[in-house]
PDB file of C-alpha atoms in Angstrom:
ATOM      1  CA  MET B   1       3.845  37.767  23.652  1.00 40.00           C
ATOM      2  CA  ALA B   2       3.375  39.116  27.418  1.00 58.00           C
ATOM      3  CA  THR B   3       4.864  36.597  29.291  1.00 64.00           C
ATOM      4  CA  GLU B   4       7.835  36.574  27.471  1.00 73.00           C
ATOM      5  CA  GLN B   5       9.412  39.374  29.711  1.00 78.00           C
ATOM      6  CA  TYR B   6       8.074  37.482  32.885  1.00 92.00           C
ATOM      7  CA  ASN B   7      10.230  34.476  32.241  1.00 92.00           C
ATOM      8  CA  GLU B   8      12.653  34.753  34.986  1.00 93.00           C
ATOM      9  CA  LEU B   9       8.942  35.478  37.476  1.00 96.00           C
ATOM     10  CA  LEU B  10       7.348  33.174  36.078  1.00 96.00           C
ATOM     11  CA  GLN B  11       9.659  30.188  36.987  1.00 97.00           C
ATOM     12  CA  ALA B  12      10.326  32.017  40.588  1.00 98.00           C
ATOM     13  CA  LEU B  13       6.775  31.795  40.925  1.00 98.00           C
ATOM     14  CA  HIS B  14       6.101  28.008  40.055  1.00 97.00           C
ATOM     15  CA  GLU B  15       9.254  27.244  42.175  1.00 98.00           C
ATOM     16  CA  CYS B  16       7.728  29.137  45.336  1.00 98.00           C
ATOM     17  CA  MET B  17       4.378  27.669  44.529  1.00 98.00           C
ATOM     18  CA  GLU B  18       5.756  24.309  44.519  1.00 98.00           C
ATOM     19  CA  ALA B  19       7.964  24.956  47.784  1.00 98.00           C
ATOM     20  CA  CYS B  20       4.655  26.179  49.608  1.00 98.00           C
ATOM     21  CA  ASN B  21       2.889  23.117  48.383  1.00 98.00           C
ATOM     22  CA  ARG B  22       5.269  20.609  49.845  1.00 98.00           C
ATOM     23  CA  CYS B  23       6.179  23.246  52.840  1.00 98.00           C
ATOM     24  CA  PHE B  24       2.233  22.870  53.699  1.00 97.00           C
ATOM     25  CA  ASP B  25       2.178  19.519  53.241  1.00 98.00           C
ATOM     26  CA  ALA B  26       5.177  18.579  55.454  1.00 97.00           C
ATOM     27  CA  CYS B  27       3.979  20.984  58.307  1.00 97.00           C
ATOM     28  CA  LEU B  28       0.956  19.149  58.866  1.00 96.00           C
ATOM     29  CA  LYS B  29       2.922  16.071  59.637  1.00 96.00           C
ATOM     30  CA  GLU B  30       5.191  17.405  62.392  1.00 93.00           C
ATOM     31  CA  LYS B  31       4.569  16.173  65.794  1.00 92.00           C
ATOM     32  CA  ASP B  32       3.461  19.728  67.081  1.00 91.00           C
ATOM     33  CA  VAL B  33       1.112  20.962  64.362  1.00 93.00           C
ATOM     34  CA  SER B  34       0.073  23.993  66.739  1.00 93.00           C
ATOM     35  CA  MET B  35       3.378  25.313  66.761  1.00 93.00           C
ATOM     36  CA  MET B  36       3.208  25.595  62.664  1.00 96.00           C
ATOM     37  CA  THR B  37      -0.064  26.974  62.122  1.00 96.00           C
ATOM     38  CA  ALA B  38       1.398  30.560  60.943  1.00 97.00           C
ATOM     39  CA  CYS B  39       3.528  28.764  58.624  1.00 97.00           C
ATOM     40  CA  ILE B  40       0.815  26.531  57.312  1.00 98.00           C
ATOM     41  CA  ARG B  41      -1.442  29.598  57.130  1.00 98.00           C
ATOM     42  CA  LEU B  42       1.196  31.580  54.901  1.00 98.00           C
ATOM     43  CA  ASP B  43       2.541  28.599  52.782  1.00 98.00           C
ATOM     44  CA  ARG B  44      -1.598  28.430  51.580  1.00 98.00           C
ATOM     45  CA  GLU B  45      -1.422  32.359  51.069  1.00 98.00           C
ATOM     46  CA  CYS B  46       1.695  32.050  49.364  1.00 98.00           C
ATOM     47  CA  ALA B  47       1.205  29.369  46.917  1.00 98.00           C
ATOM     48  CA  ASP B  48      -2.091  30.830  46.103  1.00 98.00           C
ATOM     49  CA  ILE B  49      -0.939  34.025  45.147  1.00 98.00           C
ATOM     50  CA  CYS B  50       2.043  32.694  43.321  1.00 98.00           C
ATOM     51  CA  GLY B  51      -0.463  30.674  40.944  1.00 98.00           C
ATOM     52  CA  PHE B  52      -2.765  33.276  40.578  1.00 98.00           C
ATOM     53  CA  LEU B  53      -0.296  35.883  39.645  1.00 98.00           C
ATOM     54  CA  GLU B  54       0.869  32.926  36.906  1.00 96.00           C
ATOM     55  CA  ALA B  55      -2.222  33.041  35.461  1.00 97.00           C
ATOM     56  CA  ALA B  56      -2.733  36.563  35.353  1.00 96.00           C
ATOM     57  CA  ILE B  57       0.667  36.896  33.272  1.00 95.00           C
ATOM     58  CA  ALA B  58      -0.693  34.046  31.318  1.00 92.00           C
ATOM     59  CA  ARG B  59      -3.876  36.365  30.490  1.00 94.00           C
ATOM     60  CA  ASN B  60      -2.008  39.688  30.076  1.00 93.00           C
ATOM     61  CA  SER B  61      -4.055  41.028  33.317  1.00 95.00           C
ATOM     62  CA  PRO B  62      -3.891  44.798  33.551  1.00 96.00           C
ATOM     63  CA  PHE B  63      -3.522  43.904  37.326  1.00 97.00           C
ATOM     64  CA  ILE B  64       0.090  42.357  36.983  1.00 96.00           C
ATOM     65  CA  SER B  65       1.783  45.339  38.660  1.00 96.00           C
ATOM     66  CA  SER B  66      -0.856  45.375  41.362  1.00 97.00           C
ATOM     67  CA  LEU B  67      -0.893  41.705  42.279  1.00 98.00           C
ATOM     68  CA  THR B  68       3.155  41.375  41.777  1.00 98.00           C
ATOM     69  CA  LYS B  69       3.500  43.629  44.482  1.00 98.00           C
ATOM     70  CA  LEU B  70       1.065  41.872  46.698  1.00 98.00           C
ATOM     71  CA  CYS B  71       3.141  38.584  45.903  1.00 98.00           C
ATOM     72  CA  ALA B  72       6.464  40.251  46.779  1.00 98.00           C
ATOM     73  CA  ASP B  73       5.059  40.979  50.268  1.00 98.00           C
ATOM     74  CA  ILE B  74       3.156  37.621  50.963  1.00 98.00           C
ATOM     75  CA  CYS B  75       6.290  35.817  49.551  1.00 98.00           C
ATOM     76  CA  GLU B  76       8.135  37.804  52.173  1.00 98.00           C
ATOM     77  CA  ALA B  77       6.233  37.280  55.046  1.00 98.00           C
ATOM     78  CA  CYS B  78       5.989  33.257  54.444  1.00 98.00           C
ATOM     79  CA  GLY B  79       9.833  33.276  53.952  1.00 98.00           C
ATOM     80  CA  ASN B  80      10.250  34.896  57.399  1.00 98.00           C
ATOM     81  CA  GLU B  81       7.802  32.697  58.837  1.00 98.00           C
ATOM     82  CA  CYS B  82       9.539  29.898  57.171  1.00 98.00           C
ATOM     83  CA  LYS B  83      13.015  30.910  58.519  1.00 98.00           C
ATOM     84  CA  LYS B  84      12.032  30.485  62.304  1.00 97.00           C
ATOM     85  CA  HIS B  85      11.704  26.753  61.671  1.00 96.00           C
ATOM     86  CA  HIS B  86      14.673  24.541  61.534  1.00 94.00           C
ATOM     87  CA  HIS B  87      12.644  21.992  59.586  1.00 96.00           C
ATOM     88  CA  ASP B  88      14.796  21.204  56.176  1.00 97.00           C
ATOM     89  CA  HIS B  89      11.319  21.983  54.408  1.00 97.00           C
ATOM     90  CA  CYS B  90      10.430  25.178  56.061  1.00 98.00           C
ATOM     91  CA  GLN B  91      14.533  26.526  55.017  1.00 98.00           C
ATOM     92  CA  ARG B  92      13.809  25.424  51.441  1.00 98.00           C
ATOM     93  CA  CYS B  93      10.621  26.906  51.505  1.00 98.00           C
ATOM     94  CA  ALA B  94      12.091  30.017  52.714  1.00 98.00           C
ATOM     95  CA  GLU B  95      14.668  30.308  50.070  1.00 98.00           C
ATOM     96  CA  ALA B  96      12.336  30.033  47.497  1.00 98.00           C
ATOM     97  CA  CYS B  97       9.732  32.630  48.773  1.00 98.00           C
ATOM     98  CA  MET B  98      12.781  34.758  49.315  1.00 98.00           C
ATOM     99  CA  LYS B  99      14.005  34.358  45.760  1.00 98.00           C
ATOM    100  CA  CYS B 100      10.348  35.038  44.654  1.00 98.00           C
ATOM    101  CA  ALA B 101       9.995  38.205  46.603  1.00 98.00           C
ATOM    102  CA  GLU B 102      13.256  39.609  44.730  1.00 97.00           C
ATOM    103  CA  ALA B 103      11.746  38.369  41.532  1.00 97.00           C
ATOM    104  CA  CYS B 104       8.562  39.818  41.888  1.00 97.00           C
ATOM    105  CA  ARG B 105      10.480  43.537  42.959  1.00 96.00           C
ATOM    106  CA  GLY B 106      12.775  43.247  40.213  1.00 94.00           C
ATOM    107  CA  ALA B 107       9.567  43.039  37.699  1.00 91.00           C
ATOM    108  CA  LEU B 108       8.211  45.519  39.044  1.00 83.00           C
TER     109      LEU B 108
END
């Protein structure tokens, strides 16, 4: 099965997607939401591409390599944005994003 070679990546994708969704939700509850707009936007982008890549791997898409590169770039951008904020949810998200970006690049 194609997904067996991607076990580590699949785990990182899922963890990143969950962290981004939690960060997205928590950012919306922050006192100054307007300062969090870039973080919120990237959380959504990152969660979506991680979920999409998970599904693409499961169906053995011929675009896995291209999607993996794109996912790495989006995860890194999200991680870099989350690092700018001192909220715990942002820091946990940044860590998950960077781990996922690394796993994506390692799978290429």
